[in-house]
PDB file of C-alpha atoms in Angstrom:
ATOM      1  CA  UNK A   1     -19.444  12.211 -39.663  1.00  0.00           C
ATOM      2  CA  UNK A   2     -16.137  12.445 -37.589  1.00  0.00           C
ATOM      3  CA  UNK A   3     -16.282  10.658 -34.424  1.00  0.00           C
ATOM      4  CA  UNK A   4     -14.702  13.071 -31.805  1.00  0.00           C
ATOM      5  CA  UNK A   5     -11.534  10.711 -30.052  1.00  0.00           C
ATOM      6  CA  UNK A   6      -8.948  11.537 -28.060  1.00  0.00           C
ATOM      7  CA  UNK A   7      -5.860   9.645 -27.296  1.00  0.00           C
ATOM      8  CA  UNK A   8      -4.681   9.768 -23.506  1.00  0.00           C
ATOM      9  CA  UNK A   9      -1.102   9.398 -22.083  1.00  0.00           C
ATOM     10  CA  UNK A  10      -0.049   6.514 -20.360  1.00  0.00           C
ATOM     11  CA  UNK A  11       2.269   7.580 -17.701  1.00  0.00           C
ATOM     12  CA  UNK A  12       3.870   4.327 -16.084  1.00  0.00           C
ATOM     13  CA  UNK A  13       6.497   3.809 -13.275  1.00  0.00           C
ATOM     14  CA  UNK A  14       7.233   0.723 -11.052  1.00  0.00           C
ATOM     15  CA  UNK A  15       4.238   1.233  -9.079  1.00  0.00           C
ATOM     16  CA  UNK A  16       1.675   0.851 -11.802  1.00  0.00           C
ATOM     17  CA  UNK A  17      -0.192   3.048 -14.635  1.00  0.00           C
ATOM     18  CA  UNK A  18      -1.844   6.677 -14.272  1.00  0.00           C
ATOM     19  CA  UNK A  19      -4.260   7.884 -17.092  1.00  0.00           C
ATOM     20  CA  UNK A  20      -6.063  11.256 -16.935  1.00  0.00           C
ATOM     21  CA  UNK A  21      -9.272  10.574 -18.438  1.00  0.00           C
ATOM     22  CA  UNK A  22     -11.433  13.518 -17.963  1.00  0.00           C
ATOM     23  CA  UNK A  23     -10.309  17.274 -17.248  1.00  0.00           C
ATOM     24  CA  UNK A  24     -13.380  19.839 -16.601  1.00  0.00           C
ATOM     25  CA  UNK A  25     -12.509  23.263 -15.924  1.00  0.00           C
ATOM     26  CA  UNK A  26     -14.502  24.322 -12.469  1.00  0.00           C
ATOM     27  CA  UNK A  27     -15.647  20.391 -11.713  1.00  0.00           C
ATOM     28  CA  UNK A  28     -12.058  18.908 -11.733  1.00  0.00           C
ATOM     29  CA  UNK A  29     -10.650  15.821 -13.057  1.00  0.00           C
ATOM     30  CA  UNK A  30     -10.974  11.931 -13.212  1.00  0.00           C
ATOM     31  CA  UNK A  31      -8.261   9.519 -13.509  1.00  0.00           C
ATOM     32  CA  UNK A  32      -7.518   5.933 -12.959  1.00  0.00           C
ATOM     33  CA  UNK A  33      -4.659   3.951 -12.035  1.00  0.00           C
ATOM     34  CA  UNK A  34      -3.401   0.408 -11.534  1.00  0.00           C
ATOM     35  CA  UNK A  35      -0.984  -0.465  -8.567  1.00  0.00           C
ATOM     36  CA  UNK A  36       0.840  -3.492  -8.435  1.00  0.00           C
ATOM     37  CA  UNK A  37       0.952  -5.897  -5.098  1.00  0.00           C
ATOM     38  CA  UNK A  38       2.973  -4.314  -2.468  1.00  0.00           C
ATOM     39  CA  UNK A  39       3.354  -0.657  -4.152  1.00  0.00           C
ATOM     40  CA  UNK A  40       2.426   2.342  -2.007  1.00  0.00           C
ATOM     41  CA  UNK A  41       1.080   5.377  -3.627  1.00  0.00           C
ATOM     42  CA  UNK A  42       0.663   9.003  -1.949  1.00  0.00           C
ATOM     43  CA  UNK A  43       2.313   9.686   1.029  1.00  0.00           C
ATOM     44  CA  UNK A  44       1.471  13.574   0.417  1.00  0.00           C
ATOM     45  CA  UNK A  45      -0.979  16.356   1.391  1.00  0.00           C
ATOM     46  CA  UNK A  46      -2.665  19.268  -0.386  1.00  0.00           C
ATOM     47  CA  UNK A  47      -3.614  22.518   0.819  1.00  0.00           C
ATOM     48  CA  UNK A  48      -6.598  22.893  -1.153  1.00  0.00           C
ATOM     49  CA  UNK A  49      -7.380  19.614  -3.147  1.00  0.00           C
ATOM     50  CA  UNK A  50     -10.000  17.191  -2.015  1.00  0.00           C
ATOM     51  CA  UNK A  51      -9.502  13.761  -3.458  1.00  0.00           C
ATOM     52  CA  UNK A  52     -11.959  10.637  -3.806  1.00  0.00           C
ATOM     53  CA  UNK A  53     -10.504   7.092  -3.991  1.00  0.00           C
ATOM     54  CA  UNK A  54     -12.934   4.573  -5.117  1.00  0.00           C
ATOM     55  CA  UNK A  55     -11.098   0.965  -5.527  1.00  0.00           C
ATOM     56  CA  UNK A  56     -13.003  -1.030  -8.742  1.00  0.00           C
ATOM     57  CA  UNK A  57     -10.529  -3.885  -8.305  1.00  0.00           C
ATOM     58  CA  UNK A  58      -8.145  -5.759  -6.074  1.00  0.00           C
ATOM     59  CA  UNK A  59      -7.728  -4.668  -2.399  1.00  0.00           C
ATOM     60  CA  UNK A  60      -6.016  -1.836  -0.517  1.00  0.00           C
ATOM     61  CA  UNK A  61      -5.310   0.193   2.737  1.00  0.00           C
ATOM     62  CA  UNK A  62      -5.467   3.877   2.982  1.00  0.00           C
ATOM     63  CA  UNK A  63      -3.925   5.245   5.362  1.00  0.00           C
ATOM     64  CA  UNK A  64      -4.062   9.208   6.570  1.00  0.00           C
ATOM     65  CA  UNK A  65      -2.563  10.987   9.247  1.00  0.00           C
ATOM     66  CA  UNK A  66      -3.792  14.135  10.301  1.00  0.00           C
ATOM     67  CA  UNK A  67      -0.986  16.824  10.196  1.00  0.00           C
ATOM     68  CA  UNK A  68      -1.901  18.864  13.297  1.00  0.00           C
ATOM     69  CA  UNK A  69      -2.645  16.121  15.420  1.00  0.00           C
ATOM     70  CA  UNK A  70      -0.781  13.330  14.519  1.00  0.00           C
ATOM     71  CA  UNK A  71      -4.050  11.151  14.536  1.00  0.00           C
ATOM     72  CA  UNK A  72      -3.998   8.102  12.351  1.00  0.00           C
ATOM     73  CA  UNK A  73      -6.974   6.226  10.359  1.00  0.00           C
ATOM     74  CA  UNK A  74      -6.894   3.358   8.310  1.00  0.00           C
ATOM     75  CA  UNK A  75      -9.130   1.885   5.860  1.00  0.00           C
ATOM     76  CA  UNK A  76      -9.361  -1.359   3.931  1.00  0.00           C
ATOM     77  CA  UNK A  77     -10.918  -1.025   0.467  1.00  0.00           C
ATOM     78  CA  UNK A  78     -11.691  -3.673  -1.830  1.00  0.00           C
ATOM     79  CA  UNK A  79     -13.576  -3.698  -5.476  1.00  0.00           C
ATOM     80  CA  UNK A  80     -15.641  -6.619  -4.003  1.00  0.00           C
ATOM     81  CA  UNK A  81     -17.320  -4.036  -1.543  1.00  0.00           C
ATOM     82  CA  UNK A  82     -16.743  -0.322  -3.100  1.00  0.00           C
ATOM     83  CA  UNK A  83     -16.749   2.680  -1.242  1.00  0.00           C
ATOM     84  CA  UNK A  84     -15.802   6.319  -1.785  1.00  0.00           C
ATOM     85  CA  UNK A  85     -12.983   7.656   0.601  1.00  0.00           C
ATOM     86  CA  UNK A  86     -12.211  11.135   0.681  1.00  0.00           C
ATOM     87  CA  UNK A  87      -8.517  12.249   1.030  1.00  0.00           C
ATOM     88  CA  UNK A  88      -9.180  15.599   2.949  1.00  0.00           C
ATOM     89  CA  UNK A  89      -7.088  18.501   4.145  1.00  0.00           C
ATOM     90  CA  UNK A  90      -4.884  18.714   6.458  1.00  0.00           C
ATOM     91  CA  UNK A  91      -4.756  15.112   6.177  1.00  0.00           C
ATOM     92  CA  UNK A  92      -1.371  13.608   4.525  1.00  0.00           C
ATOM     93  CA  UNK A  93      -2.243  10.202   2.981  1.00  0.00           C
ATOM     94  CA  UNK A  94      -1.159   6.934   0.924  1.00  0.00           C
ATOM     95  CA  UNK A  95      -2.642   3.801  -0.533  1.00  0.00           C
ATOM     96  CA  UNK A  96      -0.931   0.509  -0.404  1.00  0.00           C
ATOM     97  CA  UNK A  97      -2.121  -2.704  -2.955  1.00  0.00           C
ATOM     98  CA  UNK A  98      -2.037  -5.559  -0.294  1.00  0.00           C
ATOM     99  CA  UNK A  99      -4.031  -8.117  -2.376  1.00  0.00           C
ATOM    100  CA  UNK A 100      -2.139 -10.083  -4.638  1.00  0.00           C
ATOM    101  CA  UNK A 101      -3.361  -8.718  -8.144  1.00  0.00           C
ATOM    102  CA  UNK A 102      -3.069  -5.044  -9.529  1.00  0.00           C
ATOM    103  CA  UNK A 103      -5.584  -3.101  -7.753  1.00  0.00           C
ATOM    104  CA  UNK A 104      -7.569  -0.725 -10.106  1.00  0.00           C
ATOM    105  CA  UNK A 105      -8.522   2.594  -8.739  1.00  0.00           C
ATOM    106  CA  UNK A 106     -10.616   5.211 -10.132  1.00  0.00           C
ATOM    107  CA  UNK A 107     -10.173   9.070  -8.534  1.00  0.00           C
ATOM    108  CA  UNK A 108     -11.713  12.252  -8.496  1.00  0.00           C
ATOM    109  CA  UNK A 109      -9.945  15.260  -7.802  1.00  0.00           C
ATOM    110  CA  UNK A 110     -11.505  18.903  -7.396  1.00  0.00           C
ATOM    111  CA  UNK A 111      -9.227  20.937  -9.688  1.00  0.00           C
ATOM    112  CA  UNK A 112      -7.317  19.865 -12.873  1.00  0.00           C
ATOM    113  CA  UNK A 113      -3.971  19.185 -12.455  1.00  0.00           C
ATOM    114  CA  UNK A 114      -1.468  22.120 -13.255  1.00  0.00           C
ATOM    115  CA  UNK A 115       2.169  20.723 -13.443  1.00  0.00           C
ATOM    116  CA  UNK A 116       3.182  24.498 -12.671  1.00  0.00           C
ATOM    117  CA  UNK A 117       1.194  24.457  -9.350  1.00  0.00           C
ATOM    118  CA  UNK A 118       0.589  20.966  -8.087  1.00  0.00           C
ATOM    119  CA  UNK A 119      -0.583  21.393  -4.525  1.00  0.00           C
ATOM    120  CA  UNK A 120       1.221  18.005  -3.787  1.00  0.00           C
ATOM    121  CA  UNK A 121       3.649  18.138  -1.056  1.00  0.00           C
ATOM    122  CA  UNK A 122       5.635  15.128  -0.132  1.00  0.00           C
ATOM    123  CA  UNK A 123       4.815  13.771   3.752  1.00  0.00           C
ATOM    124  CA  UNK A 124       4.982  10.409   4.822  1.00  0.00           C
ATOM    125  CA  UNK A 125       2.097   9.158   6.440  1.00  0.00           C
TER     126      UNK A 125
END
């Protein structure tokens, strides 16, 4: 009996690694990423996507800025006290690893990433 297997692409840069694990049309996708100490990911916004962040190892600081009002929100998140934070519209957002070890994060997005229509727009928090 053949057991289904699927090798996944590991995308790596100076910030860490990202692996898209599950892609389900009409249900979104799940990926995990590692982020090195001091590195920041994000500084972008979406016009239709919602992302749910869950740090499962290490410590991070999520910063969000409302694009219309300028209101800023900050959350300290940790694998020691897991919680899910939603990145919603119209907030630009980022996450920085503020710990001393690699931060590992699980992310759910409400749609599968399409490189031809990424709905990701660079903008600093």
